[in-house]
Coordinates of C-alpha atoms and ligand atoms in Angstrom, one line a residue:
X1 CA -22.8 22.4 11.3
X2 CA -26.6 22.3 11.6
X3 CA -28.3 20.9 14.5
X4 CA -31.6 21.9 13.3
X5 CA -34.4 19.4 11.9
X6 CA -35.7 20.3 8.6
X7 CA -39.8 21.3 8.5
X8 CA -41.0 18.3 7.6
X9 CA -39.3 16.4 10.0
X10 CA -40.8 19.1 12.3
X11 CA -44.1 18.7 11.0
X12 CA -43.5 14.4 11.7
X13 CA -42.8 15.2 15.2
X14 CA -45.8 17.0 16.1
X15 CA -48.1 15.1 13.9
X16 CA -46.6 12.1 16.4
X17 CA -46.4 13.8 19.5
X18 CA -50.0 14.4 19.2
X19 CA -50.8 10.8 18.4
X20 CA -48.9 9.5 20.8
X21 CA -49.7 11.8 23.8
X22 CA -53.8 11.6 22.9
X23 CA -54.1 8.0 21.7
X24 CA -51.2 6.2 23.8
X25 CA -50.1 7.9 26.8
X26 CA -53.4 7.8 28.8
X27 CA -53.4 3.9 28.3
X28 CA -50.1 3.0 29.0
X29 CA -51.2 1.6 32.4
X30 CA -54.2 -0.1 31.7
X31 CA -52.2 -1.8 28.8
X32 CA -49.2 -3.2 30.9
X33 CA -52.2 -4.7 33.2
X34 CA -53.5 -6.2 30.2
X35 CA -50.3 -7.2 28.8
X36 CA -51.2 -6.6 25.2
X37 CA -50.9 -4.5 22.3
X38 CA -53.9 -2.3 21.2
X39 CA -54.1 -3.6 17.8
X40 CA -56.4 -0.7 16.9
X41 CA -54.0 1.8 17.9
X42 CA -51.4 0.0 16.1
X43 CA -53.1 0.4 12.6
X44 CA -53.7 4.1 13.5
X45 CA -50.3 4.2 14.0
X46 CA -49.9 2.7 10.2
X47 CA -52.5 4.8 8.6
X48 CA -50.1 7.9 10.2
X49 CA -47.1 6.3 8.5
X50 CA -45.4 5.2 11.9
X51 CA -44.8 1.9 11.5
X52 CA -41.7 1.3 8.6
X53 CA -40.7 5.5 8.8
X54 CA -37.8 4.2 6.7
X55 CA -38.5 1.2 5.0
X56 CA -39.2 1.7 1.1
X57 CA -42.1 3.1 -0.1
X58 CA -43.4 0.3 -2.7
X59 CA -43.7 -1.6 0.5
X60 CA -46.0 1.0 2.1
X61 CA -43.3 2.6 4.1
X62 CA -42.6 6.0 4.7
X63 CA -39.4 6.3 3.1
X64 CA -37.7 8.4 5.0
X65 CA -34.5 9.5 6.5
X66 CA -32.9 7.9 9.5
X67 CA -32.9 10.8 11.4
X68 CA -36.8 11.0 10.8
X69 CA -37.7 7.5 12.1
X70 CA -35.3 8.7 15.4
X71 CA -37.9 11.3 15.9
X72 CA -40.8 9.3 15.9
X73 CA -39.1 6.8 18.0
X74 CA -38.6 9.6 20.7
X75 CA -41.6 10.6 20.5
X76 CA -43.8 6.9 21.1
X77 CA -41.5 5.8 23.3
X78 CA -41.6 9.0 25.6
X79 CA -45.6 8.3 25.5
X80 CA -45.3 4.0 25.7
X81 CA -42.1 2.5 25.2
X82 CA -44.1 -0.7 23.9
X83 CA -45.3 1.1 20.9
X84 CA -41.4 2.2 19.8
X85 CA -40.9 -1.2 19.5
X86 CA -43.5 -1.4 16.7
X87 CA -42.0 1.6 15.0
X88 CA -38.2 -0.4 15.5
X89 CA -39.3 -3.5 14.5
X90 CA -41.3 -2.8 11.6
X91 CA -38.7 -0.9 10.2
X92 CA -35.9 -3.5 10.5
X93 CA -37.4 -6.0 9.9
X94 CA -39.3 -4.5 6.9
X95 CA -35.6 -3.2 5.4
X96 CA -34.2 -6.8 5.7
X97 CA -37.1 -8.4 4.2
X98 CA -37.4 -6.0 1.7
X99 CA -33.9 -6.3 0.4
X100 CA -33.4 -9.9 1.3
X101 CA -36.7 -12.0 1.2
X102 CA -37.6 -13.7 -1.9
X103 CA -41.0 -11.9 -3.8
X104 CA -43.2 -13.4 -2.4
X105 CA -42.7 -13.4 1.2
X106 CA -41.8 -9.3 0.6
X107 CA -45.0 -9.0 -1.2
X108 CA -47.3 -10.8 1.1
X109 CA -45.3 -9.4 4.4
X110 CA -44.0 -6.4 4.4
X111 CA -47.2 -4.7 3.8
X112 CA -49.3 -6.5 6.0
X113 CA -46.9 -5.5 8.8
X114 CA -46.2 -1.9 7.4
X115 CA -50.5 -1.8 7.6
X116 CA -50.1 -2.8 11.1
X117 CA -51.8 -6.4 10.2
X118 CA -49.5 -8.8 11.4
X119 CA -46.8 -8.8 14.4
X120 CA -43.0 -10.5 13.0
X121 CA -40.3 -11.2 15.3
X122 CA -36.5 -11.4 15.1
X123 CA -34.6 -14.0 16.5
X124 CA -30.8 -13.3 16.7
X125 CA -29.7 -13.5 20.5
X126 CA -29.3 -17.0 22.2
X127 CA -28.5 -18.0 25.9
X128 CA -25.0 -17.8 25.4
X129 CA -24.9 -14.2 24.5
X130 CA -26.2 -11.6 22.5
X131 CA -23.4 -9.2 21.9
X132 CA -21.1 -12.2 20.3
X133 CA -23.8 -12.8 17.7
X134 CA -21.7 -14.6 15.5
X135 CA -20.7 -17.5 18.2
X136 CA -24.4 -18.3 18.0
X137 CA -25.0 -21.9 18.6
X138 CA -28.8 -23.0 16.6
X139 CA -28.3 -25.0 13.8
X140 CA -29.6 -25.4 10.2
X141 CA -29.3 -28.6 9.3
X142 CA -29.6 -29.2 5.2
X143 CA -32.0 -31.9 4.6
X144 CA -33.1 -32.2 0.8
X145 CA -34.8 -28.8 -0.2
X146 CA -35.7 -28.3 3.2
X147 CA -33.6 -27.0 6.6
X148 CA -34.0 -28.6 10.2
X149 CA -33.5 -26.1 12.7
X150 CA -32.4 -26.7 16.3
X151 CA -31.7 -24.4 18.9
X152 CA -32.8 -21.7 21.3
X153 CA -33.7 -18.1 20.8
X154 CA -33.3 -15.7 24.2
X155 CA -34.6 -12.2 24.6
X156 CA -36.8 -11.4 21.6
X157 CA -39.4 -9.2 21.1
X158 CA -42.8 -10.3 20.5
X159 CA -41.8 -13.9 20.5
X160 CA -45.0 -15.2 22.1
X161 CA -47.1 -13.1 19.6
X162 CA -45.2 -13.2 16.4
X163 CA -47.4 -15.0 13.1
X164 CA -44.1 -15.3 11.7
X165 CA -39.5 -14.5 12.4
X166 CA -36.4 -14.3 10.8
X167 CA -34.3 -16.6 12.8
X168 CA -30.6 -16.7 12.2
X169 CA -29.1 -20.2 12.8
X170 CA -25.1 -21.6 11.6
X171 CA -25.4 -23.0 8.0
X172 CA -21.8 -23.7 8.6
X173 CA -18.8 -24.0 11.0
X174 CA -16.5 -20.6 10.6
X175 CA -17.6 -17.8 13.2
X176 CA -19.3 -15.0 11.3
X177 CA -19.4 -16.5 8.1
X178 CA -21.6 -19.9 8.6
X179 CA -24.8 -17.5 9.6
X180 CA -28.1 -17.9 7.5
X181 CA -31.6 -15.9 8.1
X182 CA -34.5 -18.0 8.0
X183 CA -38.4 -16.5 7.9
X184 CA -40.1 -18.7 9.5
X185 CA -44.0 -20.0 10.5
X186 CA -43.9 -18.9 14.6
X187 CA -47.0 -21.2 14.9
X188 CA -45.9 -24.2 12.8
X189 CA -44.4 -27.5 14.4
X190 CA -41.2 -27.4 16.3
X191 CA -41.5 -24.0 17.6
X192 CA -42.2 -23.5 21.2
X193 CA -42.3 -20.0 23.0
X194 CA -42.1 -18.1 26.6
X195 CA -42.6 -15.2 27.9
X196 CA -40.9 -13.1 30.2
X197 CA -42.5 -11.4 33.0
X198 CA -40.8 -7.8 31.5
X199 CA -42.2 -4.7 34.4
X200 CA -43.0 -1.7 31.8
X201 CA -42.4 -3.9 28.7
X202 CA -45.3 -6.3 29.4
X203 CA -47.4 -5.7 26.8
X204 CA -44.8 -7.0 23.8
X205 CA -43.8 -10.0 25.4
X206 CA -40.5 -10.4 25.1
X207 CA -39.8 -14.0 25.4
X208 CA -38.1 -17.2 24.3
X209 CA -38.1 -19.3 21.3
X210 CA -37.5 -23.4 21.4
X211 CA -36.8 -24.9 17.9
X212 CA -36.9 -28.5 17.9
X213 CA -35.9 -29.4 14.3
X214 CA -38.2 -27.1 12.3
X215 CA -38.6 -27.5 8.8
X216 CA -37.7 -24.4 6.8
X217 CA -38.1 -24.9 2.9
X218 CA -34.8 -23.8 1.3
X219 CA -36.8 -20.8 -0.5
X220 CA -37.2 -19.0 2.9
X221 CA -34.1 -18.7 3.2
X222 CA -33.1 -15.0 3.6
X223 CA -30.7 -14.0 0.9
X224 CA -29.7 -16.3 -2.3
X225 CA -26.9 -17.5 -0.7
X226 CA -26.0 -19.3 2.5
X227 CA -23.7 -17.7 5.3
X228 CA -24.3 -13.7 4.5
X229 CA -26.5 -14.0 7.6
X230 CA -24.7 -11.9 10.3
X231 CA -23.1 -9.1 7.8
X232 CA -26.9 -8.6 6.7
X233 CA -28.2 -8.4 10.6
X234 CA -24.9 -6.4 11.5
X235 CA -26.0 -3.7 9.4
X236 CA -29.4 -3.5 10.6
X237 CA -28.3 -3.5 13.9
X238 CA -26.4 -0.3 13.6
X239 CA -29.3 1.7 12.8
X240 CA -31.6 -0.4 15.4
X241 CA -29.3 -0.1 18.0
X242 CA -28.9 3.9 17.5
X243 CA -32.9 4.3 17.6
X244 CA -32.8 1.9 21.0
X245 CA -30.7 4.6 22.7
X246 CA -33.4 7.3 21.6
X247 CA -36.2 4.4 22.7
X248 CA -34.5 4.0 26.4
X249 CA -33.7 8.0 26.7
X250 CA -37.1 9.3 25.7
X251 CA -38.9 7.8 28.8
X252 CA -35.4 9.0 31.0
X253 CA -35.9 12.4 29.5
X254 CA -39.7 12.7 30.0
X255 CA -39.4 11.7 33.6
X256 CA -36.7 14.5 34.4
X257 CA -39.1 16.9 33.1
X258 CA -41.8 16.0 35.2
X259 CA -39.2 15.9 38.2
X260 CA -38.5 19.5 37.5
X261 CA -41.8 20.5 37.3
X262 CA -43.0 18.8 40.8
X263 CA -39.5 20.1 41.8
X264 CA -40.2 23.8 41.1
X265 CA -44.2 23.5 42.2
X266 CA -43.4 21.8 45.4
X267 CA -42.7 23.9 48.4
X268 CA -41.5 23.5 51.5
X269 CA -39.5 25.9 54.1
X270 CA -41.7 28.5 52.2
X271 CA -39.7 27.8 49.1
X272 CA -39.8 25.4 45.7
X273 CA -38.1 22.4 46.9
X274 CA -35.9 23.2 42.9
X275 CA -34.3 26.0 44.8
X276 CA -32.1 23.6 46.9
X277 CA -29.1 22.7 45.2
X278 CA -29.3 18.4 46.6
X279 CA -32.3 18.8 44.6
X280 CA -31.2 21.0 41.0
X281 CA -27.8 19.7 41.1
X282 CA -28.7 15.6 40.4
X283 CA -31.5 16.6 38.3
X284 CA -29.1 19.1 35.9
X285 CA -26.2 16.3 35.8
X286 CA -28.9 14.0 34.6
X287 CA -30.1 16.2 31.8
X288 CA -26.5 17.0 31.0
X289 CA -25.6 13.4 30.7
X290 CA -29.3 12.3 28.6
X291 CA -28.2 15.6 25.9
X292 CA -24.7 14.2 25.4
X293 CA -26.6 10.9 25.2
X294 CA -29.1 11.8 22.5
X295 CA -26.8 14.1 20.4
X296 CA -25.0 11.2 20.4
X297 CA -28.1 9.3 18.7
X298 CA -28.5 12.1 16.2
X299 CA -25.1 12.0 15.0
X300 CA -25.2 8.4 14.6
X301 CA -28.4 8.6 12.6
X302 CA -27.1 11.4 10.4
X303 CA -23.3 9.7 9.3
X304 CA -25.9 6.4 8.4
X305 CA -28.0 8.9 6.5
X306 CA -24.9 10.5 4.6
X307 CA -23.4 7.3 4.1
X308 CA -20.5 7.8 6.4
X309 CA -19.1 5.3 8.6
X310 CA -21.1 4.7 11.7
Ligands
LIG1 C1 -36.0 -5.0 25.7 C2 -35.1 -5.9 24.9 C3 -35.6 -6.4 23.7 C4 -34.8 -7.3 22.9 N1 -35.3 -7.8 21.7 C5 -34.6 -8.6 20.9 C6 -35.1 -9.1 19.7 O1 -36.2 -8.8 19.3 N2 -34.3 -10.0 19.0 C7 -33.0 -10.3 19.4 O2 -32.4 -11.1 18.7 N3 -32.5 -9.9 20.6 C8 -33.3 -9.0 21.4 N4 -32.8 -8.5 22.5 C9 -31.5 -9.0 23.0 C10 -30.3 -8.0 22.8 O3 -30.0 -7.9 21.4 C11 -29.2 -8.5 23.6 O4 -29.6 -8.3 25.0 C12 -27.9 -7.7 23.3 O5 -27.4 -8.1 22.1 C13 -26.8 -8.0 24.4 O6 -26.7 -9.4 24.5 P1 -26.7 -10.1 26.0 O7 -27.9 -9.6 26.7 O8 -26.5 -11.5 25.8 O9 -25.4 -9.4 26.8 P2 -23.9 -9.9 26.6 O10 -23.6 -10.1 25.2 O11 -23.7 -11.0 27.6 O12 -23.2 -8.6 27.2 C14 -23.2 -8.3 28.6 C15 -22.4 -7.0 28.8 O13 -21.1 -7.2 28.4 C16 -20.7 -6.1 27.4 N5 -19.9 -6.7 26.4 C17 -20.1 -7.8 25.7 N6 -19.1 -8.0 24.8 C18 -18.2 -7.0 25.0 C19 -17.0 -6.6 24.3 N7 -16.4 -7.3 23.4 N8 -16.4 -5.5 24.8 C20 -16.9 -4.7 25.8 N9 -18.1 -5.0 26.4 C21 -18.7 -6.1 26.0 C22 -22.1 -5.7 26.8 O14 -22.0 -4.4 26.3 C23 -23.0 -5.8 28.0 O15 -22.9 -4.6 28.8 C24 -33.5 -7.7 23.3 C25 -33.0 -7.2 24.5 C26 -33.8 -6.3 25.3 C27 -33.3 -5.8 26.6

């Protein structure tokens, strides 16, 4: 067993942990009051190779190993959550266009976003529920070449900002198996959006999506056949959701540290405040319970990596 990172995934880490503690972490205020991305510092983020750390390289990603696009998710979101979700998004969404989009929405998106040129979305979750993804309730409805889609879309990042998103909607009736991706035009008729009033989260606007019978030519369709839909979001999922517990954990983690270190500087009865056991005690359950936690993430990341049930 080897819990160790190999030196290049070493050498990732720092190189990130100095972006992000210079060029995000002093901002992270001043952006929440603005409630928006710094665009710039997005396409620095690119230039470094942190947007798409695993999607394919003749897409402009990094190529790497799961376990390598954990670590730069640690490391962003332990400087400003919002910019993990750029590193998360692009990545899954990058992999499912990549292997699913026809050419020549791959060609023309996947770079643009891997450059840090244009903001996607995702749209899986509805109102009824999130978890039971394939009870979702939008529908596709065939109409010549072209698909009407009606529904609503709950809880997705960058909704309000998004050019374009893959929306899932039922093709068919049958659960899990009447699912179809669709990329769609965020800004074209039909499509309404909202946006929540998310305290730390502000800047990516996570927010709502209204179809009202959107037309969707049949070749943005995600896949060559109808209904694969949920099996080909289910597997992205299993990586998102692993790099979403090292997303929520890194800003958990980072704040214990700084309690510790007010904890241990802070005196009072002559003595640092650390010293008092109502004080250690909470603080070393929490960091027990946050390692468990992250090893957790790790060993997720690594059966996915060695193709092993996950
Ligand atoms: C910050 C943020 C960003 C998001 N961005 C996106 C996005 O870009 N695109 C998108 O599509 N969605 C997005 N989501 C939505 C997210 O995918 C859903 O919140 C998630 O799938 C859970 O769905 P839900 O909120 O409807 O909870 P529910 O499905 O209602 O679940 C509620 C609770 O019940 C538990 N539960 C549900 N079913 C079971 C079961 N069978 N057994 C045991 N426990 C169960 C769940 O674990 C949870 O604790 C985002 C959510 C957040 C918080």
């Amino acid at each position: 067993m080897d819990f160790a990172f190999t030196d290049e995934q070493l050498a990732i880490q720092e190189t990130t942990r100095r972006f992000a503690q210079e060029r995000l972490a002093p901002y992270y205020m001043e952006r929440e009051k603005e409630a928006s991305l710094d665009m710039v510092a997005v396409k620095e983020m690119a230039e470094l190779g942190l947007l798409g750390v695993n999607a394919p390289v003749e897409h402009g990603g990094m190529g790497a190993d799961c376990i390598t696009a954990g670590i730069v998710m640690e490391e962003i979101a332990k400087a400003d959550i919002n910019y993990a979700f750029m590193q998360l998004m692009t990545s899954s969404i990058g992999v499912l266009l990549s292997k699913l989009a026809p050419p020549e929405i791959t060609n023309e998106f996947v770079p643009k976003l891997l450059q840090g040129e244009t903001l996607l979305c995702m749209g899986l979750t509805e109102p009824g529920g999130g978890s039971d993804a394939a009870n979702l309730q939008t529908k596709a409805t065939k109409d010549g070449d072209y698909y009407l889609l009606k529904g609503e879309k709950t809880s997705i990042s960058l909704a309000a900002q998004a050019e374009k998103g893959i929306v899932f909607a039922r093709t068919s009736e049958g659960g899990a198996r009447g699912i179809t991706g669709f990329f769609i035009d965020m800004k074209q008729e039909g499509v309404t959006t909202t946006r929540f009033d998310d305290v730390g989260c502000t800047p990516i606007g996570r927010g709502s999506i209204f179809m009202d019978n959107v037309r969707v030519h049949k070749s943005q369709m995600l896949g060559t056949v109808e209904g694969k839909g949920f099996y080909q979001i289910m597997n992205a999922f299993d990586l998102s959701r692993t790099l979403i517990g090292l997303q929520a954990l890194a800003p958990a983690i980072s704040s214990v540290e700084e309690t510790w270190q007010y904890a241990a500087e802070r005196q009072a009865f002559g003595k640092p405040i650390a010293t008092n056991q109502g004080v250690s005690f909470p603080l070393a359950e929490a960091e027990t319970l946050m390692e468990a936690a992250r090893n957790l993430c790790y060993k997720t990341l690594w059966l996915r990596d060695n193709d092993l049930p996950h």
